[in-house]
Coordinates of C-alpha atoms (C1' of nucleotides) in Angstrom, one line a residue:
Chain A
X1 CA 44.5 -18.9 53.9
X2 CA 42.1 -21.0 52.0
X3 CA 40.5 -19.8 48.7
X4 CA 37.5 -20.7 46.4
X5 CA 37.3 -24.0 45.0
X6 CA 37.2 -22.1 41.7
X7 CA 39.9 -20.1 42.6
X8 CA 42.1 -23.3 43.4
X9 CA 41.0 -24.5 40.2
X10 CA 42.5 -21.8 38.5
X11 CA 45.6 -21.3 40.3
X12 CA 46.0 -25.2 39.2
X13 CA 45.5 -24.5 35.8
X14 CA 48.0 -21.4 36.1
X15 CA 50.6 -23.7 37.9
X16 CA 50.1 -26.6 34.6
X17 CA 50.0 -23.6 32.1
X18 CA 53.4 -21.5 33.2
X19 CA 55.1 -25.3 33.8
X20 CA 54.4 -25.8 30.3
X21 CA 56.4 -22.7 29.4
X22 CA 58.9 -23.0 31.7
X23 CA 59.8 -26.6 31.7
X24 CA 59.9 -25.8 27.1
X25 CA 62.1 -23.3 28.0
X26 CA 64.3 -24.5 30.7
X27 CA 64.3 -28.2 30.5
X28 CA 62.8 -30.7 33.3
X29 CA 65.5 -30.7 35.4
X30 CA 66.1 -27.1 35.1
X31 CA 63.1 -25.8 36.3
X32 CA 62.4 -25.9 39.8
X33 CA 58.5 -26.5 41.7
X34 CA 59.8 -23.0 43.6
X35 CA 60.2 -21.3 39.9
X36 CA 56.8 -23.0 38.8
X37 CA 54.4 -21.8 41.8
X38 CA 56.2 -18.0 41.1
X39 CA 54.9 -18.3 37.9
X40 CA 51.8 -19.1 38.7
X41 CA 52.1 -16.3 41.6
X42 CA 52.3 -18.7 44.6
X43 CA 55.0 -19.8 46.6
X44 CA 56.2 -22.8 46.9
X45 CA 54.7 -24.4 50.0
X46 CA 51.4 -25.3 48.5
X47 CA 52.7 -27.1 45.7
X48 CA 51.7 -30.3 47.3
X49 CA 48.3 -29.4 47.7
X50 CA 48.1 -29.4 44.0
X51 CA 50.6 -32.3 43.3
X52 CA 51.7 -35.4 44.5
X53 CA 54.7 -35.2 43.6
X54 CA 56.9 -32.7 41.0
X55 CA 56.4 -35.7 38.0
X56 CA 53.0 -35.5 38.7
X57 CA 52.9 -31.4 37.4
X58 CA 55.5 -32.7 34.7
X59 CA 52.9 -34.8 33.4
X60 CA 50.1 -32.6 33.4
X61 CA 52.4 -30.0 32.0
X62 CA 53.3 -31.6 28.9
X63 CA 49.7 -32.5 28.6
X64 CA 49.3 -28.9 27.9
X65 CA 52.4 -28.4 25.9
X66 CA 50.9 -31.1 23.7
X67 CA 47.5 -29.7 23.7
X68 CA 48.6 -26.2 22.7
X69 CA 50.7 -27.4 20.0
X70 CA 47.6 -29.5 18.2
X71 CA 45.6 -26.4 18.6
X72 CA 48.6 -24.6 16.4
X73 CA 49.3 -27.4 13.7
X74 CA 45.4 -27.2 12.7
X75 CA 45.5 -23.4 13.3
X76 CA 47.9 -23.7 10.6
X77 CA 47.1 -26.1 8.6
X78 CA 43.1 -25.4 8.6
X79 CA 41.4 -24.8 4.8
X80 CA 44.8 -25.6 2.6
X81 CA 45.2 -27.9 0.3
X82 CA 47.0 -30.9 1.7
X83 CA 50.1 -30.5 -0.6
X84 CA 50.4 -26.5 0.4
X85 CA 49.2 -27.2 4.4
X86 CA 52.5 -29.7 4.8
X87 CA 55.1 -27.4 2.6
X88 CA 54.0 -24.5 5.0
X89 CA 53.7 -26.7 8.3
X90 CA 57.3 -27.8 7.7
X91 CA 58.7 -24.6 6.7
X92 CA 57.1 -23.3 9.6
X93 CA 58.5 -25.9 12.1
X94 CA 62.3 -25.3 10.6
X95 CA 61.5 -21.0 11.1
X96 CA 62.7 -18.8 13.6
X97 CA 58.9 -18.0 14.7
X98 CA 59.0 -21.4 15.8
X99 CA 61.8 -22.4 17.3
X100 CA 63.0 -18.7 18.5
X101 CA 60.6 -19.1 21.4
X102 CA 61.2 -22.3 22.6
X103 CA 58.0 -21.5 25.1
X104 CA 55.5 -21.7 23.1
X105 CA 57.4 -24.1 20.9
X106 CA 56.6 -27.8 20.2
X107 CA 57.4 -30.2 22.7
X108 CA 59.0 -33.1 21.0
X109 CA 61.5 -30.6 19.7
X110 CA 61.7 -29.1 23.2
X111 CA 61.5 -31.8 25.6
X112 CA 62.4 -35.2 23.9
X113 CA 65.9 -35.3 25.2
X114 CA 64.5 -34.6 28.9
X115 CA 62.2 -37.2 28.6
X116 CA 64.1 -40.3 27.5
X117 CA 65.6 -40.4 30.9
X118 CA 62.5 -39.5 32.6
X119 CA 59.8 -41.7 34.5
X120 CA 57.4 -44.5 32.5
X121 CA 54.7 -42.2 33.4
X122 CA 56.0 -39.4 31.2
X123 CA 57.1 -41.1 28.9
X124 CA 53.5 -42.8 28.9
X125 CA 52.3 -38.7 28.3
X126 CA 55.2 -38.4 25.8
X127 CA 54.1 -41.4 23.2
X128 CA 50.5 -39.9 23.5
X129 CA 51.3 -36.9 22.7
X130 CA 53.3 -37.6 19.8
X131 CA 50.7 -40.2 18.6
X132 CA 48.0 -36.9 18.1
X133 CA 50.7 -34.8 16.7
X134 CA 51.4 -37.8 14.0
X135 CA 47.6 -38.3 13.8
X136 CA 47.3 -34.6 12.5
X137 CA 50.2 -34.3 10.2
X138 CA 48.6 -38.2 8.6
X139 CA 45.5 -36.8 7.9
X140 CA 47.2 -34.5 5.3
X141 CA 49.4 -37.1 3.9
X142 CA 48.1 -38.9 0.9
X143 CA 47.5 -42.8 0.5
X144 CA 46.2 -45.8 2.7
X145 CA 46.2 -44.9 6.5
X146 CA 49.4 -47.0 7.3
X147 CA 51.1 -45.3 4.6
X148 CA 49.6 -42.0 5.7
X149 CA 51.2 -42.7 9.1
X150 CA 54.3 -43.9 8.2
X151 CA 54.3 -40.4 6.0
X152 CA 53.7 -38.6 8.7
X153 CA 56.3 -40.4 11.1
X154 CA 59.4 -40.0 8.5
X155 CA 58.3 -36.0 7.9
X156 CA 58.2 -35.5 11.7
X157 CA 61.2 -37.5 12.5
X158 CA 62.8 -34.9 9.9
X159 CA 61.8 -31.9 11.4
X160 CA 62.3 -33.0 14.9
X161 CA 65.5 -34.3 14.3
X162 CA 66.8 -30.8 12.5
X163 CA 65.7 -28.7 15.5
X164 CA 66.9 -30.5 18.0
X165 CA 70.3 -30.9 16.3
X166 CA 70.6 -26.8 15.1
X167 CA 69.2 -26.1 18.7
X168 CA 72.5 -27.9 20.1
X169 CA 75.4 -26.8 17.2
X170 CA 76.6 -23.3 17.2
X171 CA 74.6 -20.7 14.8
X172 CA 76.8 -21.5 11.7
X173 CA 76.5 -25.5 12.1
X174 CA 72.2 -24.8 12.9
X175 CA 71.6 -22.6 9.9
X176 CA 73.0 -25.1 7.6
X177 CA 71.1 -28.1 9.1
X178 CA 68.1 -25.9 9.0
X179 CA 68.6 -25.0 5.3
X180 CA 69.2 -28.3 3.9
X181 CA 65.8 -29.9 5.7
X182 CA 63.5 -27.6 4.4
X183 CA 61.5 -28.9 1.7
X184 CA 62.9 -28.3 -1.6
X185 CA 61.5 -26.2 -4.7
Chain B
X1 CA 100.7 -38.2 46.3
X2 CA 102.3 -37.3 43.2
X3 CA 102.2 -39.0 39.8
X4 CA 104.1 -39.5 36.9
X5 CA 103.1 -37.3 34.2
X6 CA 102.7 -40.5 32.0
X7 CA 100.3 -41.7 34.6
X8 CA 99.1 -38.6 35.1
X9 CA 98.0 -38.5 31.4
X10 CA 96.8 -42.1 31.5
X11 CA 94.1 -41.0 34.6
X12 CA 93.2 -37.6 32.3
X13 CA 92.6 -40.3 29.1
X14 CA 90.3 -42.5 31.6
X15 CA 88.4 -39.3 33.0
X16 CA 87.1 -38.3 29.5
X17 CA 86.6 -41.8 28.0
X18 CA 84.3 -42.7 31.2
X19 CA 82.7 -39.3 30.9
X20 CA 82.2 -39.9 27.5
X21 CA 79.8 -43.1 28.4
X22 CA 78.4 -41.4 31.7
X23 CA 77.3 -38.7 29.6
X24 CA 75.9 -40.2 27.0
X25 CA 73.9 -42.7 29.3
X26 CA 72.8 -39.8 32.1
X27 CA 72.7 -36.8 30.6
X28 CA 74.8 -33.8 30.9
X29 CA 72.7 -32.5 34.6
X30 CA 72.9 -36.2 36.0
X31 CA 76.5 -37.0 35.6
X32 CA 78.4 -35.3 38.9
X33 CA 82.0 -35.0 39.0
X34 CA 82.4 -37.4 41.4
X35 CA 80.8 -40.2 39.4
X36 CA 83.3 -39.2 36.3
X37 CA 86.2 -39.4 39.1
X38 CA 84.9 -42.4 40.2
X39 CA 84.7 -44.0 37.1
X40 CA 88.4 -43.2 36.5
X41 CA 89.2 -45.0 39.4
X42 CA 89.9 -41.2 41.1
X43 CA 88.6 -39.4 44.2
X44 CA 86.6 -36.0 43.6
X45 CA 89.0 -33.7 44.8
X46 CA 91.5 -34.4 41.9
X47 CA 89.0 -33.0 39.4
X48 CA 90.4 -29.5 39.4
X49 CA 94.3 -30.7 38.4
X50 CA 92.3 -31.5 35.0
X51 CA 89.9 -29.6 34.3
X52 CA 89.2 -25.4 35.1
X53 CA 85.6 -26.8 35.5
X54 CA 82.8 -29.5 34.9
X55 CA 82.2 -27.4 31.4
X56 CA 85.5 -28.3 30.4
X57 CA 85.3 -31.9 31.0
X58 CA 82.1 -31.9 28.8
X59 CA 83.5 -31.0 26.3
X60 CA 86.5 -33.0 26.2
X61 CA 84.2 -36.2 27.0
X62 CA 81.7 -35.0 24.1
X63 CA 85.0 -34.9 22.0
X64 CA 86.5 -38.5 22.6
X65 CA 82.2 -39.6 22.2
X66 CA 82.3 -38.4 18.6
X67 CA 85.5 -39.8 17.9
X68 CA 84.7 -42.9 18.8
X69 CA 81.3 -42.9 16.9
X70 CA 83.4 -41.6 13.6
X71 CA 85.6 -44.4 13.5
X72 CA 82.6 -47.0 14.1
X73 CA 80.9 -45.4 11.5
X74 CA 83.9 -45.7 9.3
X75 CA 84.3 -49.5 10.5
X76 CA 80.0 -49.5 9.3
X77 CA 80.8 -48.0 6.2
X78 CA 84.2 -49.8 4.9
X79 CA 84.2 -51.3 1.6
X80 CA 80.7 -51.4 0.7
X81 CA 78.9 -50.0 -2.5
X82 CA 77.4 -46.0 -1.5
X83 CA 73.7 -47.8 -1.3
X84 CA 74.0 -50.9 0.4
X85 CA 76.5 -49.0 3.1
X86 CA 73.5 -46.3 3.7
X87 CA 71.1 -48.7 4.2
X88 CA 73.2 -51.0 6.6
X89 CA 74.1 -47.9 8.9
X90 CA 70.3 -46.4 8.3
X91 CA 69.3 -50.2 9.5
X92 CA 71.9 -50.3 12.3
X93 CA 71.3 -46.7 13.3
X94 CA 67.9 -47.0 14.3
X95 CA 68.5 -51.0 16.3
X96 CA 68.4 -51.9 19.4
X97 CA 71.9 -52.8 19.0
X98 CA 72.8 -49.2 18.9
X99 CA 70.0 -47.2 20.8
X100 CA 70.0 -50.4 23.6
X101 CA 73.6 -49.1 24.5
X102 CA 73.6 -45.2 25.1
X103 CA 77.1 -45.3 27.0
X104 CA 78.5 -46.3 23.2
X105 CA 76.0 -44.5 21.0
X106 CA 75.4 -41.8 18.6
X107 CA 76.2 -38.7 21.0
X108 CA 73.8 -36.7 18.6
X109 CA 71.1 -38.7 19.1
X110 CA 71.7 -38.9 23.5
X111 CA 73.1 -35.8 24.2
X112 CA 71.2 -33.0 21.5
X113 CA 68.8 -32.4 24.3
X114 CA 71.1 -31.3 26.8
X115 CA 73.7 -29.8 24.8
X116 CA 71.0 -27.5 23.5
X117 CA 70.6 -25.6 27.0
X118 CA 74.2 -25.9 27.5
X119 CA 77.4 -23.5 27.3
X120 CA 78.6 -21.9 24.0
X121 CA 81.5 -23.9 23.9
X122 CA 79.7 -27.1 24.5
X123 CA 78.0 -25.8 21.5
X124 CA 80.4 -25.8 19.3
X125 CA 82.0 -28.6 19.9
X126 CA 79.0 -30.7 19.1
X127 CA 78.3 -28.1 15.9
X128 CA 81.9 -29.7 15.0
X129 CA 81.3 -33.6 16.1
X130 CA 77.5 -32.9 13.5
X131 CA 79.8 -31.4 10.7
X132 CA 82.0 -34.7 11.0
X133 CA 79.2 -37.2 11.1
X134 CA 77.6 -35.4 8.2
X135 CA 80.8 -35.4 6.1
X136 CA 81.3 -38.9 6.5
X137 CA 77.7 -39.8 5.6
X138 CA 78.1 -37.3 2.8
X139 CA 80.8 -39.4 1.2
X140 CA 78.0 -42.3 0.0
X141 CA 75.6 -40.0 -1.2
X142 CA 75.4 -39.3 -5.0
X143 CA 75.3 -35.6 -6.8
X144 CA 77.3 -33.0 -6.5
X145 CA 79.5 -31.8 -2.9
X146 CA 76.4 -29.5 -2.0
X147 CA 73.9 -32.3 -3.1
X148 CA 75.5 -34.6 -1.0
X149 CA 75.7 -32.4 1.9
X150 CA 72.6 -31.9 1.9
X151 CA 71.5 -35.2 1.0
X152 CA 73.9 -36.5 4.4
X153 CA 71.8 -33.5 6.6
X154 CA 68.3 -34.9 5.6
X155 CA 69.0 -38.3 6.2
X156 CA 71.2 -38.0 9.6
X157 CA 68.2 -35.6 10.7
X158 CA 65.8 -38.0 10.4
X159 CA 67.4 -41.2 12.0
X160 CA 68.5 -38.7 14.8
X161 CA 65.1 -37.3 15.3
X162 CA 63.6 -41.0 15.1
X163 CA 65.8 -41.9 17.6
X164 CA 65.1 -39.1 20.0
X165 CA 61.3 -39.6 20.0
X166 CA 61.4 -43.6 20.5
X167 CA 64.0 -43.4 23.8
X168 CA 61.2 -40.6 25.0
X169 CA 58.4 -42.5 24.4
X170 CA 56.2 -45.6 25.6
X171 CA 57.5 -48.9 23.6
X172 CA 54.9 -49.2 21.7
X173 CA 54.9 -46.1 20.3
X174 CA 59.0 -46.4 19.8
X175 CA 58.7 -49.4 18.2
X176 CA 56.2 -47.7 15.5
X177 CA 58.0 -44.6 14.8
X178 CA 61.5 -46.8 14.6
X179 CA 59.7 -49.4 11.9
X180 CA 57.9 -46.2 10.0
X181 CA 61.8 -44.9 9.8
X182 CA 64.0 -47.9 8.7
X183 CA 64.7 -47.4 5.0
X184 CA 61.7 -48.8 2.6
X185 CA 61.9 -52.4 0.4
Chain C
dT1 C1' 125.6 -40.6 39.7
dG2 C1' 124.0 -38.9 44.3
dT3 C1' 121.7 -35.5 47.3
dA4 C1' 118.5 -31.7 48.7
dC5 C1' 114.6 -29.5 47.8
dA6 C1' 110.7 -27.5 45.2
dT7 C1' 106.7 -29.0 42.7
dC8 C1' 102.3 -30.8 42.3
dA9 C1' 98.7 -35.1 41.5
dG10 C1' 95.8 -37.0 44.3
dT11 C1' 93.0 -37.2 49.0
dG12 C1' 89.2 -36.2 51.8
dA13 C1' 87.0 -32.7 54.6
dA14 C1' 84.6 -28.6 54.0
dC15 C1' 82.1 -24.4 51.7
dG16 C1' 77.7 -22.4 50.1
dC17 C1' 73.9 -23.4 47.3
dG18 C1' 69.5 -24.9 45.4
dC19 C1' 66.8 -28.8 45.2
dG20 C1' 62.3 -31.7 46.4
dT21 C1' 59.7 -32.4 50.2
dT22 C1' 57.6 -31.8 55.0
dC23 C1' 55.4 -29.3 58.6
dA24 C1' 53.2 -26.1 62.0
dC25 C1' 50.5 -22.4 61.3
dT26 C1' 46.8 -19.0 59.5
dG27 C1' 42.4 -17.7 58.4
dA28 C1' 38.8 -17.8 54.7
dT29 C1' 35.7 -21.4 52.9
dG30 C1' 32.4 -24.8 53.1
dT31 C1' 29.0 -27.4 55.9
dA32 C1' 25.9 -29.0 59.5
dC33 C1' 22.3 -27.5 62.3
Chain D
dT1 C1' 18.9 -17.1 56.8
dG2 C1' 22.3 -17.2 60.7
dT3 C1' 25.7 -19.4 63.7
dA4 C1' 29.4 -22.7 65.1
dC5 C1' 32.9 -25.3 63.7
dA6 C1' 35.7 -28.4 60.8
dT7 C1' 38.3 -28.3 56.6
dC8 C1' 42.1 -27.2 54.0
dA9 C1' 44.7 -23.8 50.3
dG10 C1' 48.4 -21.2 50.9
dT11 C1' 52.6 -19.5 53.7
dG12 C1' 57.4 -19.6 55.0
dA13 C1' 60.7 -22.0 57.8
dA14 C1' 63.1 -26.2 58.0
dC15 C1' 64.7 -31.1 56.6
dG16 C1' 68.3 -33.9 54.4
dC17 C1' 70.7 -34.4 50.2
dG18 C1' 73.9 -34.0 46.3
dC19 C1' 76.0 -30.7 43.6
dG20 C1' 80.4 -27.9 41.8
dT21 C1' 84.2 -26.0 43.8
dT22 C1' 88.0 -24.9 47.3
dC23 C1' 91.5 -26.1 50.5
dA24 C1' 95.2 -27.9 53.7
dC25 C1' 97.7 -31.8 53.5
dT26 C1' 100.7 -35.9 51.8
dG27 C1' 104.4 -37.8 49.7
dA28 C1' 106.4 -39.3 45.2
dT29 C1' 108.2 -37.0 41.2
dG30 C1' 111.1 -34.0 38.8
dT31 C1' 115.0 -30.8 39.0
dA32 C1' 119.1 -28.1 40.2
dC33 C1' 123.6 -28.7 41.8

DNA sequence: TGTACATCAGTGAACGCGCGTTCACTGATGTAC
DNA sequence: TGTACATCAGTGAACGCGCGTTCACTGATGTAC
């Protein structure tokens, strides 16, 4: 039966939020608009009547990934020193806290894959996203702002690239990839 | 009807090899069993004279992709001094030239995604192809075994993750992260 | 070397399954008076 | 503020579709004599 505006409201935001989870988790094409309306408590007939179509929840979903993760990187990088807030921000990206809950975990690392074969539109959501993340890791880079950026590009490439490749080797093959991309000293 | 085993072998060679470039161009979830049959120039039902199951093919095709990326690598690196033969395959790495042309490309950099939610063994066969590529890489970097190990990990994690976030982003945002990435000078 | 027969690679129909999406229906919400 | 009614969020059955896998069948291959 029909609910509250407010209450629609917020089974929409629980239907984004639990997609965000579950799509980290499970992959786009792995997680189903049935398993993402459970989530959310709902079932899976009134999907539409919060999306036009399942991209459309994709989008917004990694919207929120994205947004979630900024909130972490200045979470953890807030009041350091910018040499100290990078060593610990990539130490922490490479870390077992991070990427043992893929979840919670950050996007690019999560999703990237996914989304090269995906729509324009998400892909559209997917350059933004990363745009803000490099934007945040930049402003703790030193020099000009292109070099800042580029900084930040190379350093994220890194760690993106080494969790995405110990994500797909066995445990042996990951912990050594892992290892040798954490910053030295 | 029945085939010779020598034709028989030839069909198995063309299953994986067009697998290999299905795979690498659609992902692991997109590629069906008939398409891979197909390619070979095989109805579907045939499959299971092959393979015990889709998993098995996977990794067979994931297999023959890395083998074929080794010895291009190798054609890449021949006879070059250690820097200029870094810089060439950093350069060609992160081209359009490579990237425009998944069905040929690195398999790291297409298939990490998926292989990351895939089976064990899948696992460890691209644990295997990533201890290959980093050996060979290894081979033109300077220092000691471990330094240049190590040395091979940072820089393949970083053309790899580059790689990964341009093909899932908007091309203006690929385009920046792939220039912020190609080697400096 | 020739013959009889068992083997089995490849075919195409069929299986159960889960997917994204649609739809008739329900009944509380929101609105017009 | 109270009443009558249109709206529409949510439900659960149903749709067509493609998937991985199975199976009865065909007929050339490979083998035993």
């Amino acid at each position: 039966m029909r609910v509250t505006q407010e209450e629609m409201d917020r089974h929409h935001r629980r239907i984004v939020e639990g997609a965000a989870r579950l799509l980290r988790e499970q992959g786009l094409d792995n997680t189903s608009v049935s398993e993402a309306m459970e989530a959310a408590g709902l079932t899976h007939g009134g999907f539409y009547r919060h999306f036009e179509t399942k991209d459309a929840l994709n989008v917004e979903a990694l919207e929120a990934a994205f947004a979630q993760q900024l909130t972490l990187m200045e979470r953890h990088l807030h009041g350091k020193d910018p040499q100290t807030a990078l060593t610990q921000y990539h130490n922490y990206y490479l870390s077992d806290a991070h990427l043992g809950r893929p979840g919670a975990a950050c996007p690019v690392a999560m999703l990237a894959g996914d989304v090269a074969r995906a729509t324009p539109a998400l892909k559209e959501q997917f350059g933004r996203g990363v745009r803000q993340v490099i934007d945040t890791v930049a402003a703790w880079e030193a020099g000009t702002k292109k070099e800042r950026e580029q900084a930040a590009m190379r350093e994220f490439a890194l760690l993106v690239g080494a969790a995405i490749i110990a994500r797909a080797s066995d445990p042996e093959t990951a912990k050594a990839v892992l290892a040798a991309c954490r910053p030295m000293r």
